[in-house]
Every structure is written in C-alpha cells, then in structure tokens.
Short mmCIF file of C-alpha atoms in Angstrom, two decimals:
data_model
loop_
_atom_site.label_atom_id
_atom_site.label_comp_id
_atom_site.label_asym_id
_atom_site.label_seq_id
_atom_site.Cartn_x
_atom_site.Cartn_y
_atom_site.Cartn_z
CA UNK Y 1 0.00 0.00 0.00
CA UNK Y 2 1.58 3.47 -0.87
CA UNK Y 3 2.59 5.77 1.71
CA UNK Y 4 0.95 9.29 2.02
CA UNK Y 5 3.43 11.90 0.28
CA UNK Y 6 4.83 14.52 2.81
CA UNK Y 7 4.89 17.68 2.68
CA UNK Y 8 8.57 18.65 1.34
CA UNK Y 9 8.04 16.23 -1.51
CA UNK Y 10 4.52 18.45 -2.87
CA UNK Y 11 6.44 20.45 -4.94
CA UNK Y 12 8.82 17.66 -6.28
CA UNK Y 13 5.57 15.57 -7.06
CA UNK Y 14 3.71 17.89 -9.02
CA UNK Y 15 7.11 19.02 -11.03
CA UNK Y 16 7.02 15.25 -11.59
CA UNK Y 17 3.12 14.81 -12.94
CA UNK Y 18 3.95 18.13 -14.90
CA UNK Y 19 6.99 15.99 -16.98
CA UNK Y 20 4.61 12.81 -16.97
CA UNK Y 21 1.88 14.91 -18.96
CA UNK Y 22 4.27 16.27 -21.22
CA UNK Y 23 5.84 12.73 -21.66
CA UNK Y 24 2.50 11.32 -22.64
CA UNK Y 25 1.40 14.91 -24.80
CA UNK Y 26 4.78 13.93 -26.78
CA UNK Y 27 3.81 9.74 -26.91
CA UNK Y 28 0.77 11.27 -28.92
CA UNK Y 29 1.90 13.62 -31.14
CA UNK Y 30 2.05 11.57 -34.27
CA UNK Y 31 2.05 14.20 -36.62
CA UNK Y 32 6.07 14.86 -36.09
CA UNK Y 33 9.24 12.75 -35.34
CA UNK Y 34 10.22 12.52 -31.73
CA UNK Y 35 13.26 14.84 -31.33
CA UNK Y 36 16.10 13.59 -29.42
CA UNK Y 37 16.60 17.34 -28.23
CA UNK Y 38 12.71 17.46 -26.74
CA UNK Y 39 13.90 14.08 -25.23
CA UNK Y 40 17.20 15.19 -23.80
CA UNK Y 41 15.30 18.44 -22.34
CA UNK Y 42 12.84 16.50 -20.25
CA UNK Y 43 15.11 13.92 -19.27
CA UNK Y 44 17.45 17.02 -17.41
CA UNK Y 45 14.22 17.94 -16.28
CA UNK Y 46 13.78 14.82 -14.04
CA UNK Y 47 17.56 14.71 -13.56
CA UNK Y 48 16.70 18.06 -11.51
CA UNK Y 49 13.88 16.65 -9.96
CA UNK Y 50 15.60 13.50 -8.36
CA UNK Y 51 18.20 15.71 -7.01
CA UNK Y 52 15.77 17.53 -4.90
CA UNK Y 53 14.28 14.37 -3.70
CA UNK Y 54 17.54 12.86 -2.83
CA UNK Y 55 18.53 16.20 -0.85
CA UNK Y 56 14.74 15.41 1.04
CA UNK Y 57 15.49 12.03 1.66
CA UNK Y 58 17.55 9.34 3.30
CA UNK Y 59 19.50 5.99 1.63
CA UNK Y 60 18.53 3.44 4.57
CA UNK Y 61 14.79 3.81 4.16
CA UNK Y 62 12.44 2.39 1.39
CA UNK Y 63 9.75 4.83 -0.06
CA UNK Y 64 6.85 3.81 -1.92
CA UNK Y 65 4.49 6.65 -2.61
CA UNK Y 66 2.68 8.71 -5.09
CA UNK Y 67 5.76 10.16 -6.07
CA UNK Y 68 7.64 6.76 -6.25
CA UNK Y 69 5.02 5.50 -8.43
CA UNK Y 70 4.65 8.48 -11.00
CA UNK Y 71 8.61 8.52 -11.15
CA UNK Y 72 8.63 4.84 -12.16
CA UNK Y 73 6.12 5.59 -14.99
CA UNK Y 74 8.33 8.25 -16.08
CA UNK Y 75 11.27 6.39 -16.31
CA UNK Y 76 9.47 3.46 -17.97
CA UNK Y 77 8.36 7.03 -20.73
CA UNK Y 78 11.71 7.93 -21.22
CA UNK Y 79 13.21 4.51 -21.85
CA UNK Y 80 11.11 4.18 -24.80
CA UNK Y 81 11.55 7.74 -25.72
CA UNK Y 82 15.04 6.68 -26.08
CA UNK Y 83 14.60 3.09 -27.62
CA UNK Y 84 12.22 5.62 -30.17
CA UNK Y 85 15.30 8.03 -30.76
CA UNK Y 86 17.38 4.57 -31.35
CA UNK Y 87 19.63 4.90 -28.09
CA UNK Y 88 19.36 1.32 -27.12
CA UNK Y 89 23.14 1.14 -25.93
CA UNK Y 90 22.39 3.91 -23.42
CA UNK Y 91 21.70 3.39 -19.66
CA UNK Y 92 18.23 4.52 -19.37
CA UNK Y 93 17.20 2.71 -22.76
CA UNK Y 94 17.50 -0.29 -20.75
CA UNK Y 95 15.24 0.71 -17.73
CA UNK Y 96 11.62 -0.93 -19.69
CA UNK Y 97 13.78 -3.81 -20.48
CA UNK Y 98 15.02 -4.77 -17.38
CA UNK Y 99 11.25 -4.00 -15.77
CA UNK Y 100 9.67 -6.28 -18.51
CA UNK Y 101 12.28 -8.94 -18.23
CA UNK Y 102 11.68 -8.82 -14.49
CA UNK Y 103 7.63 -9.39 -14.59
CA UNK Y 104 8.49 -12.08 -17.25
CA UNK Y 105 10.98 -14.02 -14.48
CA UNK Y 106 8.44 -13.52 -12.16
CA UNK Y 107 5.74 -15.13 -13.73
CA UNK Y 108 8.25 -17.98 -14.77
CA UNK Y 109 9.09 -18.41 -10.71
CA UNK Y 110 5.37 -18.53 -10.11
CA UNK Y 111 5.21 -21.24 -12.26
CA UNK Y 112 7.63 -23.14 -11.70
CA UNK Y 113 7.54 -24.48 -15.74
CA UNK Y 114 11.27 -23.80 -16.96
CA UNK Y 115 14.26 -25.29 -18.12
CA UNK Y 116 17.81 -24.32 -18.68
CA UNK Y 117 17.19 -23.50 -21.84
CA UNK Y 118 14.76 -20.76 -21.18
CA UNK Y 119 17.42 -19.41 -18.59
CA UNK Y 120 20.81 -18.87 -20.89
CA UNK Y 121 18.98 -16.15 -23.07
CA UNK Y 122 17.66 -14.24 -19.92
CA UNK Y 123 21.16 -14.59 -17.94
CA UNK Y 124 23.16 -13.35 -21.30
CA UNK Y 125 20.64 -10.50 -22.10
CA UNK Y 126 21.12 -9.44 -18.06
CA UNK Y 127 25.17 -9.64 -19.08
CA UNK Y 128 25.05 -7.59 -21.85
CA UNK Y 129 22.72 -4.70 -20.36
CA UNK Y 130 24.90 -5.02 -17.18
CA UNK Y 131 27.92 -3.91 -19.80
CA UNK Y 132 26.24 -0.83 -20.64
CA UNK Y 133 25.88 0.58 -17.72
CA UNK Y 134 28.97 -0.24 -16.47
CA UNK Y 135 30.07 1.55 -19.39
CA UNK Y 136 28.14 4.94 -19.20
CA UNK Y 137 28.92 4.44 -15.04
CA UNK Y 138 32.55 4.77 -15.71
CA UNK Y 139 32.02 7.49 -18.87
CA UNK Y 140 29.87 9.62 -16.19
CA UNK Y 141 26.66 9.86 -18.83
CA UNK Y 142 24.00 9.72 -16.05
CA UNK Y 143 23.72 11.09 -12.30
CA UNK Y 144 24.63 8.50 -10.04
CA UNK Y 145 21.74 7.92 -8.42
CA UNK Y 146 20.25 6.57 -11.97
CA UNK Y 147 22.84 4.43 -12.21
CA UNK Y 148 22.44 2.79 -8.59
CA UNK Y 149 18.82 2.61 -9.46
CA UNK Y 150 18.93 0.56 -12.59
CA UNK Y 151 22.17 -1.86 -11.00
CA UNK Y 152 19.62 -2.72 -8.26
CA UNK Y 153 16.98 -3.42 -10.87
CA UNK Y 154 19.45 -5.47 -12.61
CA UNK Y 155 21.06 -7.55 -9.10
CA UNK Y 156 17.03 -8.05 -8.68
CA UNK Y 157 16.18 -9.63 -11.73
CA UNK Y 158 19.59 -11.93 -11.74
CA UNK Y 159 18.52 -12.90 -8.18
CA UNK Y 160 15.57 -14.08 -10.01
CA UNK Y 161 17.61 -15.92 -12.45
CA UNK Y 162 19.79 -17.71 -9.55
CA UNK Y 163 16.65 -18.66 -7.73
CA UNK Y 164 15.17 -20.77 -10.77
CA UNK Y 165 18.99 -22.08 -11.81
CA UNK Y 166 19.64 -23.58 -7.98
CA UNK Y 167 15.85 -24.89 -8.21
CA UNK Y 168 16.85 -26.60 -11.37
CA UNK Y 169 20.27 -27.41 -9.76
CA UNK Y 170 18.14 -30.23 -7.07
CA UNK Y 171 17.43 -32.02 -10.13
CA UNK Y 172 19.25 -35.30 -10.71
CA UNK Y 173 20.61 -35.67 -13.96
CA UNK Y 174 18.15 -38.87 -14.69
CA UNK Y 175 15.37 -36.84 -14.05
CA UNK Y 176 16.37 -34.04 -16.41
CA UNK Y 177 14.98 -35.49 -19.39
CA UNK Y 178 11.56 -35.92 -18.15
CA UNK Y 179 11.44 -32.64 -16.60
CA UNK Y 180 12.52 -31.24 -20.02
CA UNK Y 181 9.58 -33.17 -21.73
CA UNK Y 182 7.14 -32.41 -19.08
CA UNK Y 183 7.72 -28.35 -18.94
CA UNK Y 184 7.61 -28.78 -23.30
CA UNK Y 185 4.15 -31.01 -23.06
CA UNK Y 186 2.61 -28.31 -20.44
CA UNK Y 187 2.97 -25.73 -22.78
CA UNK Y 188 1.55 -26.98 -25.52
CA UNK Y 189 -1.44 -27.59 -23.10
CA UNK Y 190 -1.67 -23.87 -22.18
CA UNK Y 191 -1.24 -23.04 -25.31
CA UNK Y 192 -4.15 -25.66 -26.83
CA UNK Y 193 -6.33 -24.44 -24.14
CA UNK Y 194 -6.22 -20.85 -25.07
CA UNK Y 195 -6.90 -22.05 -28.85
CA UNK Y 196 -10.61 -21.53 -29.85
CA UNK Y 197 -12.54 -24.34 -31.38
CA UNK Y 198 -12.32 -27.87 -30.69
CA UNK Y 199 -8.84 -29.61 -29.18
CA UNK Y 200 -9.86 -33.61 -29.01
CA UNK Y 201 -7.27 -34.35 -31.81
CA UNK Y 202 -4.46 -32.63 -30.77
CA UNK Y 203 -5.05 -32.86 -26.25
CA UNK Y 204 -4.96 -36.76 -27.20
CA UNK Y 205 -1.32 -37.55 -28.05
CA UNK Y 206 -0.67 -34.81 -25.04
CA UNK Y 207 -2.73 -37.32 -23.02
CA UNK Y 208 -1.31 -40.44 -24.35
CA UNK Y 209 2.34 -38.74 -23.63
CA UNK Y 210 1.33 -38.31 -20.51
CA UNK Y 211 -0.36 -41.97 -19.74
CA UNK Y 212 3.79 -42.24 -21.20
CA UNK Y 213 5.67 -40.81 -18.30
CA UNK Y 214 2.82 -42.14 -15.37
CA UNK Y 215 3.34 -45.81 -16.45
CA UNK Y 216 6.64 -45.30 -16.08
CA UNK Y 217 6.69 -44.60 -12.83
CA UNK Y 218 7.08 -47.17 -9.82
CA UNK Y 219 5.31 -46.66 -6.44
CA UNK Y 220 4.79 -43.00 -7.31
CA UNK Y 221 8.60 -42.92 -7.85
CA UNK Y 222 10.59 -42.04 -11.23
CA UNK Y 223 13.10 -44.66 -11.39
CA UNK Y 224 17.00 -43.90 -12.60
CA UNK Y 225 19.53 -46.84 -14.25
CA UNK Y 226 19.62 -49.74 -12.39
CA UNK Y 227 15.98 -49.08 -10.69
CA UNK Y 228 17.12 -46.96 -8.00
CA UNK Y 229 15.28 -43.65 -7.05
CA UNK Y 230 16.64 -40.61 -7.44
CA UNK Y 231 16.34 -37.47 -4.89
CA UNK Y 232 14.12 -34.33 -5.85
CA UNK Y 233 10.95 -35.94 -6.86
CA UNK Y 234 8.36 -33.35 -6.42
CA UNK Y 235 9.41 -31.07 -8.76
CA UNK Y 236 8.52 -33.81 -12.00
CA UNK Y 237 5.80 -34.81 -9.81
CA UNK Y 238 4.33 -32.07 -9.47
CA UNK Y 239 4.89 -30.90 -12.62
CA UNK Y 240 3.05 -34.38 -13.86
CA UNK Y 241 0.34 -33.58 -12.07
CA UNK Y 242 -0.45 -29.97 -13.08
CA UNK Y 243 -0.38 -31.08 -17.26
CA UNK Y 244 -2.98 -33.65 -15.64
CA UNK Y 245 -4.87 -31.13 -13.91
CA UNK Y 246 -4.74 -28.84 -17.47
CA UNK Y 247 -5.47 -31.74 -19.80
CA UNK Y 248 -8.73 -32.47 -17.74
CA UNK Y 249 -9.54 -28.46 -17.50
CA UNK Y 250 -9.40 -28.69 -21.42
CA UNK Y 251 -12.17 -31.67 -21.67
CA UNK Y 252 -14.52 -29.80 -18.87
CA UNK Y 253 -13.98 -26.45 -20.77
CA UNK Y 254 -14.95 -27.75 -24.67
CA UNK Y 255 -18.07 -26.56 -24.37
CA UNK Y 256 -17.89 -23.47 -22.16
CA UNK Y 257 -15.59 -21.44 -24.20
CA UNK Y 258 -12.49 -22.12 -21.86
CA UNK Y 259 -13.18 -19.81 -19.38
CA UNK Y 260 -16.34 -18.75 -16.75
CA UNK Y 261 -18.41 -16.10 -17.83
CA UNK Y 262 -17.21 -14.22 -14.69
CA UNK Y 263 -13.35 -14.27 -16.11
CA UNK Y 264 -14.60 -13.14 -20.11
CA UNK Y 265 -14.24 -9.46 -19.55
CA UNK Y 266 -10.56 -10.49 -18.67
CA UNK Y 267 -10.39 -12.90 -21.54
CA UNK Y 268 -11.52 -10.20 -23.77
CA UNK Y 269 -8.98 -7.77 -22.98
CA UNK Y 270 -6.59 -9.86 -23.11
CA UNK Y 271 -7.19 -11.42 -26.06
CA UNK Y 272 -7.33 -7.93 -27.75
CA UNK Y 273 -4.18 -7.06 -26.30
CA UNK Y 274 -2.58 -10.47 -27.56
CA UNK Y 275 -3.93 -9.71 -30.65
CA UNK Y 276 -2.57 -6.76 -31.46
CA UNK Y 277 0.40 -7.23 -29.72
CA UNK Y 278 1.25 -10.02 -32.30
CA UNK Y 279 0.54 -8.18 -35.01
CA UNK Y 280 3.59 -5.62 -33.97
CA UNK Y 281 5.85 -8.29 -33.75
CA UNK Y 282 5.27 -8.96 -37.38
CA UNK Y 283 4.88 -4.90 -38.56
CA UNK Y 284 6.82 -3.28 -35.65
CA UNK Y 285 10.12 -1.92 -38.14
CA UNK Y 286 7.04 -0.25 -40.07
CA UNK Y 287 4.49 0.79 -37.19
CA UNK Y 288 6.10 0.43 -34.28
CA UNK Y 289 6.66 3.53 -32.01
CA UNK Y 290 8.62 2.18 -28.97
CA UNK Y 291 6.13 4.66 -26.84
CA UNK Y 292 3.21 3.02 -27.87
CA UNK Y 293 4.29 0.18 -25.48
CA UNK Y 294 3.90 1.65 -22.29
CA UNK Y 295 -0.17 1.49 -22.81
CA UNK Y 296 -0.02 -2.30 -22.97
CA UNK Y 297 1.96 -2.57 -20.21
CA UNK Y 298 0.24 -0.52 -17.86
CA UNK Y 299 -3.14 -2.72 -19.61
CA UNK Y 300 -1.27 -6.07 -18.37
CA UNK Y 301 -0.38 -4.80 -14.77
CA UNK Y 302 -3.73 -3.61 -14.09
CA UNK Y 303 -4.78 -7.31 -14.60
CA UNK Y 304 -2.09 -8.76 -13.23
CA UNK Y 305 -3.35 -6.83 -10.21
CA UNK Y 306 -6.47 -8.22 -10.52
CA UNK Y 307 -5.03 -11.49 -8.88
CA UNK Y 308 -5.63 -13.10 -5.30
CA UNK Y 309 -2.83 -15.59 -4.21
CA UNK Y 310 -1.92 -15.38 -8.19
CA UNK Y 311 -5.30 -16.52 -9.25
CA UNK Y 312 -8.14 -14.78 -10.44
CA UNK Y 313 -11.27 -14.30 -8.85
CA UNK Y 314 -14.97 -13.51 -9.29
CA UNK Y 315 -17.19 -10.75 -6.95
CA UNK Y 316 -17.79 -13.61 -4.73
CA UNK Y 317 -14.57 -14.76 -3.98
CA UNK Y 318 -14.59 -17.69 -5.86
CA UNK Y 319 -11.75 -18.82 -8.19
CA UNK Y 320 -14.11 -19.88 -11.53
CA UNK Y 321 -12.47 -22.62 -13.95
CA UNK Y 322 -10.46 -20.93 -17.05
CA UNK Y 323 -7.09 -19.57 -14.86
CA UNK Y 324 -4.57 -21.85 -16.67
CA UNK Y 325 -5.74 -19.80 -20.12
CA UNK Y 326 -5.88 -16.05 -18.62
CA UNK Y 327 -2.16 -17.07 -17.06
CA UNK Y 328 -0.97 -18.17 -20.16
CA UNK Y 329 -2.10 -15.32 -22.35
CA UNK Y 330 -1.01 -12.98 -19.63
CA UNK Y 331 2.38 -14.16 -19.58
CA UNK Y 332 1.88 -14.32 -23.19
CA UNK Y 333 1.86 -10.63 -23.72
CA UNK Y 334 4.72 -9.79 -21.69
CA UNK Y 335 6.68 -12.32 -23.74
CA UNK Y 336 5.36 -10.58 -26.73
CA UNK Y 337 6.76 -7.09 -25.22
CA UNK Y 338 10.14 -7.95 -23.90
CA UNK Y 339 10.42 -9.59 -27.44
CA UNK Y 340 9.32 -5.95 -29.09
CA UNK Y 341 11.96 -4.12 -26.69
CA UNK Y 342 14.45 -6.75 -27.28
CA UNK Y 343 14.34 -6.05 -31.52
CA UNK Y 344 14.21 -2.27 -31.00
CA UNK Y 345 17.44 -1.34 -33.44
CA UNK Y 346 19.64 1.40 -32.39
CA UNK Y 347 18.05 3.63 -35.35
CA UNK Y 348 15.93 6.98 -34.54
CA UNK Y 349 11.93 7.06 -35.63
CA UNK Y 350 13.40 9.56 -37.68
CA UNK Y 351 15.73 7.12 -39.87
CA UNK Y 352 13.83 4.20 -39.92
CA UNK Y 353 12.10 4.53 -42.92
CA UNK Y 354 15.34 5.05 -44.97
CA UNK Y 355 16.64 1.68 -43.14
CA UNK Y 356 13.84 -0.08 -44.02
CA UNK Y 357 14.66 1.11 -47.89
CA UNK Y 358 17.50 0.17 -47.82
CA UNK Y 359 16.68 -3.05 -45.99
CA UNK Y 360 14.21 -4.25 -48.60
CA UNK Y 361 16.55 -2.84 -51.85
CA UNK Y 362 19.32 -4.69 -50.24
CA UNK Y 363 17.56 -8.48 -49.84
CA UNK Y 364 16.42 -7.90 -53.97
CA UNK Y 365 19.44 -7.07 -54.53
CA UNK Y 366 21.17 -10.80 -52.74
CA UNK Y 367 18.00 -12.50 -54.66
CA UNK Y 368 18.89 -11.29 -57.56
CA UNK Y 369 22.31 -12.12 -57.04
CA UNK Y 370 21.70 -15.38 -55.53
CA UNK Y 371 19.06 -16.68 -58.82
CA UNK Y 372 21.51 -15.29 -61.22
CA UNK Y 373 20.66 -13.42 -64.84
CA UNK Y 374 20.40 -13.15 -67.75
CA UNK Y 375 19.61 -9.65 -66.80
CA UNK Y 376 20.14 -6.22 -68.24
CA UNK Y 377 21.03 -2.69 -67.17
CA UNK Y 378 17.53 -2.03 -67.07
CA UNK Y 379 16.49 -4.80 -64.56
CA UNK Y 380 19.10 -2.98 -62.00
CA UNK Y 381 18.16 0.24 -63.14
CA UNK Y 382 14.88 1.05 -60.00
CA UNK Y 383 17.57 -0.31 -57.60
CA UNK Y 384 20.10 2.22 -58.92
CA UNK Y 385 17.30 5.14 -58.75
CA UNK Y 386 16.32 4.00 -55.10
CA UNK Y 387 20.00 4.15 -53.63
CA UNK Y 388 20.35 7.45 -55.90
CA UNK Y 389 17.50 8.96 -53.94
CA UNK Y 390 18.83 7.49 -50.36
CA UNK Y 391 22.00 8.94 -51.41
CA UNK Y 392 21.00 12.76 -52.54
CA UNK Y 393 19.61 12.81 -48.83
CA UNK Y 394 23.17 13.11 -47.19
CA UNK Y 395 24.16 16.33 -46.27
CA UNK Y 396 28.28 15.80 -46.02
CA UNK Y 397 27.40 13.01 -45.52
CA UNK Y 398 25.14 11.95 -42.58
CA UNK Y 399 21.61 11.86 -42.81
CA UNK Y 400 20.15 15.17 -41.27
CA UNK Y 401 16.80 15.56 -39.40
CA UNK Y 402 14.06 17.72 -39.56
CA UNK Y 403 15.66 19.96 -36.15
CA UNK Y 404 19.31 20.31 -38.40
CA UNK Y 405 20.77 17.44 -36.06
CA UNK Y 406 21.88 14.53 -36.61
CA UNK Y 407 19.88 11.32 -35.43
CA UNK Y 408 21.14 7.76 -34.27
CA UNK Y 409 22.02 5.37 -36.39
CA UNK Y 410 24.34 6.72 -38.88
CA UNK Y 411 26.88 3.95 -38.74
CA UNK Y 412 24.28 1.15 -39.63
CA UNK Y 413 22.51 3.33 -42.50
CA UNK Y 414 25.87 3.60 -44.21
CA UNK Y 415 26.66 -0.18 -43.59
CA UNK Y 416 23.68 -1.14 -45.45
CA UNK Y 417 23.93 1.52 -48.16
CA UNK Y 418 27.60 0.81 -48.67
CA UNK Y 419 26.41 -3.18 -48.85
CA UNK Y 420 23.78 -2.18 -52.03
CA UNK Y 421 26.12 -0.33 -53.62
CA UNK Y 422 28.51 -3.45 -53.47
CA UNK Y 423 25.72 -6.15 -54.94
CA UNK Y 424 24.50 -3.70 -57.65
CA UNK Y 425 28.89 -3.32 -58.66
CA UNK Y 426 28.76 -6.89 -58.44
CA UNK Y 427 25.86 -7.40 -60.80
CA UNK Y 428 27.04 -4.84 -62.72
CA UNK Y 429 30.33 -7.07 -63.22
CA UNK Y 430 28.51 -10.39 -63.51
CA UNK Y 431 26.62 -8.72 -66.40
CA UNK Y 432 29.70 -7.11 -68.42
CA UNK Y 433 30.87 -10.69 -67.87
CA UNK Y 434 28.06 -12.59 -69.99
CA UNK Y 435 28.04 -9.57 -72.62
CA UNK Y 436 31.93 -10.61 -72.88
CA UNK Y 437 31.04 -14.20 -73.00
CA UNK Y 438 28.12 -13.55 -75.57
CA UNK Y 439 30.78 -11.68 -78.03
CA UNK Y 440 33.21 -14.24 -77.94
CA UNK Y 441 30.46 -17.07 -79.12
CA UNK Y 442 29.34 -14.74 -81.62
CA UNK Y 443 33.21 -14.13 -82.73
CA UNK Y 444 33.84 -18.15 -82.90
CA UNK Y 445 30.11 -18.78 -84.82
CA UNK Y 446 31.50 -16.33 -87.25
CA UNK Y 447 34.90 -18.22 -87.68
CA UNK Y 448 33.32 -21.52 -88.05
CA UNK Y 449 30.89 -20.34 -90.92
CA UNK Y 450 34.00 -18.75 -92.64
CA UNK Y 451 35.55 -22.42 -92.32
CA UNK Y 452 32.26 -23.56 -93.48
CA UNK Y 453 31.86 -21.12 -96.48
CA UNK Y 454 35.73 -21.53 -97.69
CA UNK Y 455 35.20 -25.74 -97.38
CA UNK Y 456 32.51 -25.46 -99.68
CA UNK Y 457 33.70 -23.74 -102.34
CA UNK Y 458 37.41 -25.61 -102.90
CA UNK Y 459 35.74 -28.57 -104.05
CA UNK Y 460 33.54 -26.26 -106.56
CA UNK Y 461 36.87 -24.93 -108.11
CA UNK Y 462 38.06 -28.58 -108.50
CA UNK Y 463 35.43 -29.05 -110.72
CA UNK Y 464 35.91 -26.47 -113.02
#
C-alpha cells in the first residue's frame, strides 16, 4: 500500500506529474518525429527533480508513494523515448527492459515451468545490459543515483535468475529429461487451451504422452539406471500432475468457451491485447513507435493486479475454472513485449524509414544475385534510382533531421547503403561478364561459318 506523500516532496511531485503529462502529450503527437533534443530536455528535467528528492530524503529507508510510483512511470516514458530516438546502448534505454524482463521471471518463478534452456537467453541479455551501464557508469553519462537505481533493478532480476537455476540445480541428472519433456508437453497444453474451437485431436497424443511418463513410474517414484530412485521428486511430480490437472480443464472447458463467464471481460482484454500485440511483432520496423508500449503494459499490470494468491477471482470470492488460459495469455503478452523491446534497433523514428529502404533494396538485390541473370542494365536500373534517392539525402554526408541534427544510427545506414552499392557493382560485373562471354560465341560462330563457307567452295573450283 503506498505511503501518504509529505509535505517537502509536494512540490517535487507535481514538477514530476507536470513531466509525466508532457511525456504522454509527446507519446501522442504523431504528426512529427520525436526529437532527441525534446527528449534530452525533459530527461534534465527529471535529472533536476531527483536531485531535490535525494537532498529530502535518506538511503537506509524504502519509499513507496505517489511520487515513487509516477517517477517509475516516467522512467518506464523515457526509456522508450530513447529506444524511439534509437539509443538502445544507453543506460536509461534499458530501464523498460530490465522492468519487462523482471515481470516475465516472475511469472516464470510462479510457475515453476522452466528449463535451462529458457534461462541462458535471460542470464546473457542481463550480461550484456549489465555492460552498458557499467560503461556509461565509468564514462559519467548519467547522475549517479540513476545508475544505482537501474544496477539494483538489474542484481534483482539476476537474483531471479539464480533462484530458478539452484531450483533446477536439485534435479538429478536422470530426471532431467523428463522434466525437459514435461515443462515442453505443459505448454503446448496452455497453449491448446487458449486455442478456440475444438482440441480432441491434438489434447490426445498430449494425453497419451502423458499416460507415457505415469506408467513409467514405480510406487509414485521415477526410477533412474539400475531401478534406484533418485532425490528431488516433487518437482517432475508435481509438474506431472499440473499437465494432468490442465489436460482435464481442457475436456470440462470444450463446451464453455475455456473460461467462466465471470473471467470473459478479462479474456476479452486480453485477447485484444494479444492480438494486437502479435501483429507488432510482425509490422513493428514499419508501425512500431517504442512509446506506444507503455499502454499495454500498464493494460497487463492492471490485470495482473487483478489477482488473489496469483489466481483470479470472481465478486464472490470464488476462483471460476479458465485460470490456466488467462495465465498463459497474460504471460503471453509480456513475452510478446520484452520480445518488441528486445528487436528495438539502435536507429531513430526519424531514420527508420530510410533503413527499411535500404533493408528491402538490399535483400532484392542478394535474390537477384543469388538466382543469377540473364539480366540487363535495365532490370538494375529502380535499384540504382532507389540508392540514388537514399544517397541525394546526405548532407556531407550523414543523414540530417528535420531539427538540423543529426539522429542515431548513422553507422548502420551507411553499412547497409555501402552493402547495395557493393551487390549492384557486383551485378554490374557479372553482367559485363556474360556480354563478354556472348561476343566471344558470336566471334567463334563467325569463324566456323567462314571455315564452313571456304570448305565449300574448294571442291567447286576442283570441278571447273
């Protein structure tokens, strides 16, 4: 429960609210490209802000008030500002990714449905944001007191990750194949049971995989070589259980539309979220503005808030049947964000349309290559015209914005141009090549009807 805010920190609070609403004015304003300058202007304006409130307050104690909560959502604004602006190497581009990757290891602790495998991507991504801070710590490019913030987000979420790798760690390496294939065969239940429609054909080799791993087991007990009975049990049988305990949800749910009609409002939103969600993980280099995701997350905490001892209940109290699919398509959506924030490219709004240009001139360009002619200078002649046009938009050469300054993502613009340039020399070359080739068997069918002409008439002389 939040504290009340005292009195010193009024001032602080509304100076705070004040950024917030012009953080949210600017997430709207689609008419214009964000401006890394109208970033960089609020961001010293919160910079000032947390000074005063570190002057107000002590290090020992743990706040958590109005003004700890609207800080937090202006923090989680600016990191996607500057994701938007393409400074995803930067310290405080990595503040939304360490929050979402921190709800996603949450969820995957509540669970308890993991592997190894799911760890290693989590544990490297944690390495490699951990290197830039570090970096910009040791460069001076943010106030301290940012920096100790986001290295106690990060020690958090790598807690995280050592909690679920010394859970895993129990396991005895006989049992680690079944756990494997048990955590696999659970989510494709989740994931079958949020699925509209019928699932008899598919839940039954689930079922019969299942039947698989029970038979198998002797007095209750998974057996290792040899027939003895390794330690650490509960966790596969447990986990055995709970596909059970889905499985059977699944067959009482075909009818009922897989959830109560108490849950559907939650099912509906969520579903909508999912929904569109997915559909910016297959459009987000054309429509995506980083920005836009702070809506859906702020969407998913509100019903993640919803829960009661992490289930969800109705006005009575009750938890109604259906919590297996509202879990999984919650945790599906913060997948589906991390995933966004994770393939945000260090590229401002600004550039990305001339990086998607030169992204979709560039893979013509390697099929063209890659298939081969016979082609002509007029085949390469739009992709000459489109890296002609890309080019006459340098200005000594860097790409310029709108403001007169120059936006992020210079060095991976010129890659790519500099990489179309090289395919269209190359076909260039490969072409001269077969006109060269084409000569020289026009040159030798010449020869051979001259051979041919001056055969036939020696024995016409003869005759004469």
């Amino acid at each position: 429960m939040a504290s009340t805010v005292p009195q010193e920190e009024l001032p602080i609070l509304e100076a705070v609210i004040n950024i917030r609403n012009r953080l949210t004015a600017l997430k709207k304003n689609r008419a214009e490209y964000v401006k890394a300058s109208d970033v960089n202007s609020l961001y010293q304006s919160v910079v000032k802000q947390v000074n005063k409130l570190n002057d107000v307050r002590d290090d020992t104690t743990t706040y958590n008030n109005r003004l700890d909560t609207t800080l937090a959502d202006v923090f989680s604004l600016l990191s996607l500002f500057y994701l938007t602006i393409g400074k995803t190497k930067d310290t405080l581009g990595t503040y939304c990714q360490i929050a979402s990757m921190k709800q996603i290891l949450n969820h995957m602790n509540e669970s308890a449905v993991y592997n190894d495998a799911d760890l290693a991507p989590f544990h490297r991504r944690l390495n490699e944001l951990r290197n830039i801070i570090q970096h910009d710590k040791e460069h001076g490019k943010h106030p301290k007191p940012l920096i100790k913030l986001l290295e106690r987000q990060l020690n958090e979420c790598e807690a995280i990750v050592r909690t679920l790798q010394e859970s895993l760690s129990v396991l005895p390496v006989e049992l680690v194949p079944v756990h494997q294939k048990l955590v696999t065969i659970r989510r494709q239940l989740v994931a079958l049971a949020a699925k509209e429609g019928s699932h008899k054909a598919e839940l039954k080799p689930l079922q019969e995989e299942l039947r698989k791993i029970e038979s198998a087991r002797v007095d209750g007990n998974f057996l290792g070589p040899g027939g003895i009975v390794p330690t650490s049990q509960a966790l596969c049988s447990s986990l055995l259980e709970e596909c059970f305990e889905i499985s059977q949800e699944i067959k009482a749910n075909e009818e009922s539309k897989h959830v109560a009609s108490s849950l559907k409002p939650i099912y509906d939103r969520l579903s909508g979220l999912r929904t569109e969600l997915e559909s910016l993980v297959l459009t987000h280099r054309w429509t995506l503005r980083e920005t836009d995701l702070f809506n859906y997350s702020l969407s998913l905490q509100e019903i993640d808030k919803m829960r009661v001892d992490g289930k969800f209940v109705d006005s009575e109290g009750n938890r109604p049947p259906g919590q297996y699919v509202l879990l999984y398509m919650l945790r599906r959506c913060y997948g589906l964000i991390y995933r966004l924030l994770s393939s945000s490219e260090p590229v401002s709004e600004e550039l990305m349309p001339i990086a998607n240009k030169l992204s979709t001139v560039k893979k013509c360009l390697n099929e063209v290559l890659k298939y081969g002619g016979p082609f002509s200078a007029r085949d390469l002649y739009p992709y000459q015209l489109a890296l002609f046009q890309i080019d006459s938009m340098r200005q000594d050469g860097k790409f310029i914005g709108v403001d007169g300054t120059i936006p992020e993502g210079q060095g991976i613009l010129m890659a790519h141009l500099n990489e179309c340039h090289e395919l269209v020399e190359m076909l260039r070359e490969s072409m001269e090549e077969a006109d060269d080739d084409d000569e020289e068997d026009i040159e030798d069918d010449e020869d051979y009807d001259e051979d041919d002409e001056s055969d036939d008439e020696g024995p016409a002389e003869e005759k004469h």
